[in-house]
Short mmCIF file of C-alpha atoms in Angstrom, two decimals:
data_model
loop_
_atom_site.label_atom_id
_atom_site.label_comp_id
_atom_site.label_asym_id
_atom_site.label_seq_id
_atom_site.Cartn_x
_atom_site.Cartn_y
_atom_site.Cartn_z
CA UNK A 1 -66.95 93.53 -28.34
CA UNK A 2 -67.77 93.02 -24.91
CA UNK A 3 -67.27 90.03 -23.08
CA UNK A 4 -69.77 87.45 -22.04
CA UNK A 5 -71.34 88.50 -18.27
CA UNK A 6 -71.66 84.41 -17.71
CA UNK A 7 -68.32 83.72 -18.79
CA UNK A 8 -64.98 83.75 -16.65
CA UNK A 9 -62.55 86.79 -17.76
CA UNK A 10 -59.14 85.63 -19.40
CA UNK A 11 -56.87 87.49 -18.60
CA UNK A 12 -53.38 86.15 -20.16
CA UNK A 13 -53.40 83.55 -23.32
CA UNK A 14 -52.67 79.60 -23.04
CA UNK A 15 -49.39 78.32 -23.87
CA UNK A 16 -49.52 75.34 -22.68
CA UNK A 17 -50.35 73.21 -26.30
CA UNK A 18 -48.00 75.48 -27.86
CA UNK A 19 -47.60 78.22 -30.45
CA UNK A 20 -50.47 80.67 -30.14
CA UNK A 21 -51.93 82.47 -33.14
CA UNK A 22 -51.82 85.88 -33.58
CA UNK A 23 -54.33 87.75 -35.82
CA UNK A 24 -53.01 91.51 -37.08
CA UNK A 25 -56.06 93.87 -37.61
CA UNK A 26 -56.04 97.68 -38.84
CA UNK A 27 -56.64 99.03 -36.39
CA UNK A 28 -57.58 102.23 -38.66
CA UNK A 29 -59.90 100.26 -40.67
CA UNK A 30 -60.59 96.89 -39.64
CA UNK A 31 -58.27 94.82 -41.96
CA UNK A 32 -56.90 91.99 -41.48
CA UNK A 33 -53.42 92.27 -42.33
CA UNK A 34 -51.55 89.31 -41.45
CA UNK A 35 -51.52 85.73 -39.35
CA UNK A 36 -48.10 85.00 -37.36
CA UNK A 37 -47.57 82.90 -34.06
CA UNK A 38 -46.01 83.68 -30.22
CA UNK A 39 -44.77 82.21 -27.85
CA UNK A 40 -45.18 83.35 -24.00
CA UNK A 41 -41.35 85.46 -25.05
CA UNK A 42 -43.08 86.87 -28.48
CA UNK A 43 -46.41 87.93 -26.03
CA UNK A 44 -43.83 89.63 -23.32
CA UNK A 45 -41.82 90.77 -25.72
CA UNK A 46 -44.82 92.96 -27.88
CA UNK A 47 -46.74 93.56 -24.18
CA UNK A 48 -43.40 95.55 -23.07
CA UNK A 49 -42.13 96.55 -26.02
CA UNK A 50 -45.39 97.95 -27.46
CA UNK A 51 -44.38 96.23 -31.20
CA UNK A 52 -45.91 93.06 -32.46
CA UNK A 53 -42.93 90.59 -31.84
CA UNK A 54 -43.23 86.68 -33.51
CA UNK A 55 -41.79 83.84 -33.03
CA UNK A 56 -40.77 82.31 -36.97
CA UNK A 57 -42.19 78.37 -37.31
CA UNK A 58 -39.84 78.53 -40.07
CA UNK A 59 -36.91 79.80 -39.17
CA UNK A 60 -36.57 78.68 -35.45
CA UNK A 61 -36.90 82.10 -33.89
CA UNK A 62 -37.95 85.40 -31.83
CA UNK A 63 -38.95 87.90 -34.41
CA UNK A 64 -39.72 91.78 -34.34
CA UNK A 65 -42.47 92.65 -37.16
CA UNK A 66 -40.37 94.91 -39.35
CA UNK A 67 -36.54 94.24 -37.88
CA UNK A 68 -34.73 94.36 -41.38
CA UNK A 69 -37.67 95.79 -43.47
CA UNK A 70 -38.83 98.58 -40.79
CA UNK A 71 -42.41 97.81 -40.77
CA UNK A 72 -42.87 97.48 -37.40
CA UNK A 73 -46.35 97.59 -36.37
CA UNK A 74 -47.18 99.23 -32.88
CA UNK A 75 -49.94 97.88 -31.05
CA UNK A 76 -52.90 99.66 -30.19
CA UNK A 77 -54.89 96.90 -28.23
CA UNK A 78 -54.80 93.03 -27.49
CA UNK A 79 -57.59 90.43 -27.09
CA UNK A 80 -58.02 87.00 -26.70
CA UNK A 81 -60.39 84.47 -27.54
CA UNK A 82 -62.50 82.50 -25.63
CA UNK A 83 -59.87 79.26 -25.72
CA UNK A 84 -57.79 81.92 -24.61
CA UNK A 85 -55.15 80.70 -27.99
CA UNK A 86 -55.34 83.37 -30.01
CA UNK A 87 -54.89 86.70 -29.86
CA UNK A 88 -56.22 89.43 -32.12
CA UNK A 89 -53.71 92.28 -32.32
CA UNK A 90 -55.00 95.91 -33.69
CA UNK A 91 -52.12 97.75 -34.98
CA UNK A 92 -50.37 101.17 -36.94
CA UNK A 93 -48.14 99.63 -39.22
CA UNK A 94 -45.27 101.50 -40.44
CA UNK A 95 -46.21 100.81 -43.82
CA UNK A 96 -46.82 97.72 -45.71
CA UNK A 97 -47.19 94.34 -43.61
CA UNK A 98 -46.28 91.52 -45.34
CA UNK A 99 -43.37 90.42 -47.21
CA UNK A 100 -44.31 90.47 -50.57
CA UNK A 101 -44.61 95.30 -50.07
CA UNK A 102 -48.28 94.73 -50.32
CA UNK A 103 -50.68 96.29 -47.80
CA UNK A 104 -51.54 92.91 -46.49
CA UNK A 105 -50.04 88.95 -46.63
CA UNK A 106 -54.25 88.39 -48.06
CA UNK A 107 -54.39 89.03 -51.43
CA UNK A 108 -54.37 86.16 -53.09
CA UNK A 109 -58.70 85.46 -53.97
CA UNK A 110 -60.22 82.15 -54.47
CA UNK A 111 -61.73 82.47 -57.63
CA UNK B 1 -56.02 94.35 -51.23
CA UNK B 2 -54.00 93.83 -54.42
CA UNK B 3 -52.04 90.84 -55.02
CA UNK B 4 -48.00 92.82 -56.56
CA UNK B 5 -48.15 92.88 -59.62
CA UNK B 6 -44.23 91.04 -59.22
CA UNK B 7 -45.28 88.34 -57.13
CA UNK B 8 -47.11 84.59 -58.73
CA UNK B 9 -50.83 84.09 -58.02
CA UNK B 10 -51.65 81.04 -55.17
CA UNK B 11 -54.98 79.53 -56.03
CA UNK B 12 -55.12 77.05 -53.25
CA UNK B 13 -53.64 76.85 -49.97
CA UNK B 14 -51.20 74.61 -48.76
CA UNK B 15 -51.70 72.03 -46.45
CA UNK B 16 -48.33 69.71 -47.15
CA UNK B 17 -47.65 71.43 -43.71
CA UNK B 18 -50.55 70.53 -42.25
CA UNK B 19 -54.55 72.35 -41.06
CA UNK B 20 -54.60 76.11 -42.77
CA UNK B 21 -55.16 78.36 -40.36
CA UNK B 22 -58.72 80.15 -40.87
CA UNK B 23 -59.02 84.13 -39.91
CA UNK B 24 -63.10 84.78 -40.23
CA UNK B 25 -64.16 88.36 -40.05
CA UNK B 26 -67.87 89.92 -40.52
CA UNK B 27 -68.08 91.51 -44.19
CA UNK B 28 -70.86 93.85 -42.88
CA UNK B 29 -68.01 95.94 -40.53
CA UNK B 30 -64.69 94.57 -40.64
CA UNK B 31 -64.95 92.55 -37.05
CA UNK B 32 -62.94 89.93 -36.80
CA UNK B 33 -64.93 87.23 -35.42
CA UNK B 34 -63.12 83.32 -35.06
CA UNK B 35 -60.21 81.78 -36.02
CA UNK B 36 -60.22 78.02 -36.95
CA UNK B 37 -58.54 75.36 -37.99
CA UNK B 38 -58.91 73.34 -41.92
CA UNK B 39 -57.85 70.40 -43.58
CA UNK B 40 -58.39 69.99 -47.66
CA UNK B 41 -61.46 68.61 -46.78
CA UNK B 42 -63.06 71.53 -44.69
CA UNK B 43 -61.79 73.64 -47.47
CA UNK B 44 -63.49 70.96 -50.21
CA UNK B 45 -66.60 71.76 -48.38
CA UNK B 46 -67.01 74.89 -47.25
CA UNK B 47 -66.65 75.99 -51.11
CA UNK B 48 -69.06 73.34 -52.23
CA UNK B 49 -71.85 74.63 -49.53
CA UNK B 50 -70.69 78.57 -48.85
CA UNK B 51 -70.82 77.07 -45.36
CA UNK B 52 -68.29 77.66 -43.50
CA UNK B 53 -66.49 74.39 -42.13
CA UNK B 54 -63.27 73.83 -40.41
CA UNK B 55 -61.12 71.24 -39.04
CA UNK B 56 -61.41 70.75 -34.78
CA UNK B 57 -58.26 69.46 -33.28
CA UNK B 58 -59.23 68.99 -29.93
CA UNK B 59 -62.41 66.54 -30.88
CA UNK B 60 -60.69 65.68 -34.43
CA UNK B 61 -63.78 65.86 -36.60
CA UNK B 62 -64.78 67.79 -39.07
CA UNK B 63 -67.45 70.37 -37.92
CA UNK B 64 -69.74 72.85 -39.70
CA UNK B 65 -69.99 75.92 -37.69
CA UNK B 66 -73.56 75.72 -36.61
CA UNK B 67 -74.31 72.70 -36.84
CA UNK B 68 -75.85 72.79 -33.36
CA UNK B 69 -75.96 76.10 -32.41
CA UNK B 70 -77.43 77.88 -36.13
CA UNK B 71 -75.55 80.05 -36.32
CA UNK B 72 -73.17 79.63 -39.17
CA UNK B 73 -71.14 81.66 -41.53
CA UNK B 74 -72.61 82.47 -45.19
CA UNK B 75 -68.64 82.82 -46.50
CA UNK B 76 -68.74 85.28 -49.38
CA UNK B 77 -65.54 85.54 -49.82
CA UNK B 78 -61.85 83.89 -49.12
CA UNK B 79 -58.61 84.77 -50.02
CA UNK B 80 -55.39 83.62 -49.22
CA UNK B 81 -52.15 84.50 -47.77
CA UNK B 82 -49.03 84.93 -49.08
CA UNK B 83 -47.48 81.93 -48.46
CA UNK B 84 -50.14 80.03 -48.36
CA UNK B 85 -51.34 78.68 -45.31
CA UNK B 86 -53.58 80.92 -43.92
CA UNK B 87 -56.95 82.24 -45.03
CA UNK B 88 -59.32 85.10 -44.56
CA UNK B 89 -63.26 84.72 -44.59
CA UNK B 90 -65.46 87.21 -45.23
CA UNK B 91 -68.16 86.03 -43.99
CA UNK B 92 -72.30 86.78 -43.22
CA UNK B 93 -73.04 85.33 -39.71
CA UNK B 94 -75.96 83.63 -39.04
CA UNK B 95 -75.47 84.83 -35.17
CA UNK B 96 -72.81 85.17 -32.74
CA UNK B 97 -70.35 83.47 -33.70
CA UNK B 98 -68.71 82.38 -29.86
CA UNK B 99 -70.30 79.50 -28.42
CA UNK B 100 -70.35 81.58 -25.77
CA UNK B 101 -73.07 83.44 -26.77
CA UNK B 102 -70.96 87.05 -28.11
CA UNK B 103 -70.95 87.75 -31.10
CA UNK B 104 -66.63 87.63 -31.58
CA UNK B 105 -65.01 85.11 -29.90
CA UNK B 106 -62.19 87.81 -28.64
CA UNK B 107 -63.76 89.75 -25.97
CA UNK B 108 -60.99 89.17 -23.16
CA UNK B 109 -58.99 92.75 -24.04
CA UNK B 110 -55.43 92.48 -22.13
CA UNK B 111 -55.27 94.96 -19.60
#
């Protein structure tokens, strides 16, 4: 998706209001795999390592996706949304993204 | 994505920890259009009207996407994630999803 020509480019996420939301999408077919959160350090680790890192709100610590399962996410691209508080990561997943073993965390249909 | 057979089905989002994150994906081609948040009332309005409603954290009020622009989102399906705090809405958008006029809010590439 192209950036509107009349809008200023956003080149970094805005952490001034807290964590940013990261949507993880399979680069191969566009499937949405999971949603997690990043602080500045997780974002920088993601950028420097090429693997997705997040901030766990429940465990209150940094984690590399796949650090125990081996199912890390190789980041192909990162796009920032219009107000800087959400990221879209297109990835090549090394295995199922969900801790349940499902390919995607989104596997509970409503009705 | 199928639900793992050994996991209990989640049939409703969990609002006990606050707002849930809603990822909006174009049902036609899988493009991720925007991320927003829902409280219980926004979720119920979305279910009852078939259009996406959200809770605006900045304006602290319910809003129907497109209420001013006319670019509402017709919801084709809703899927709940493995821990109940994020939703994936597949939609048919009536127009550009971003307030900038871009098709998607995710239009600022990193590097």
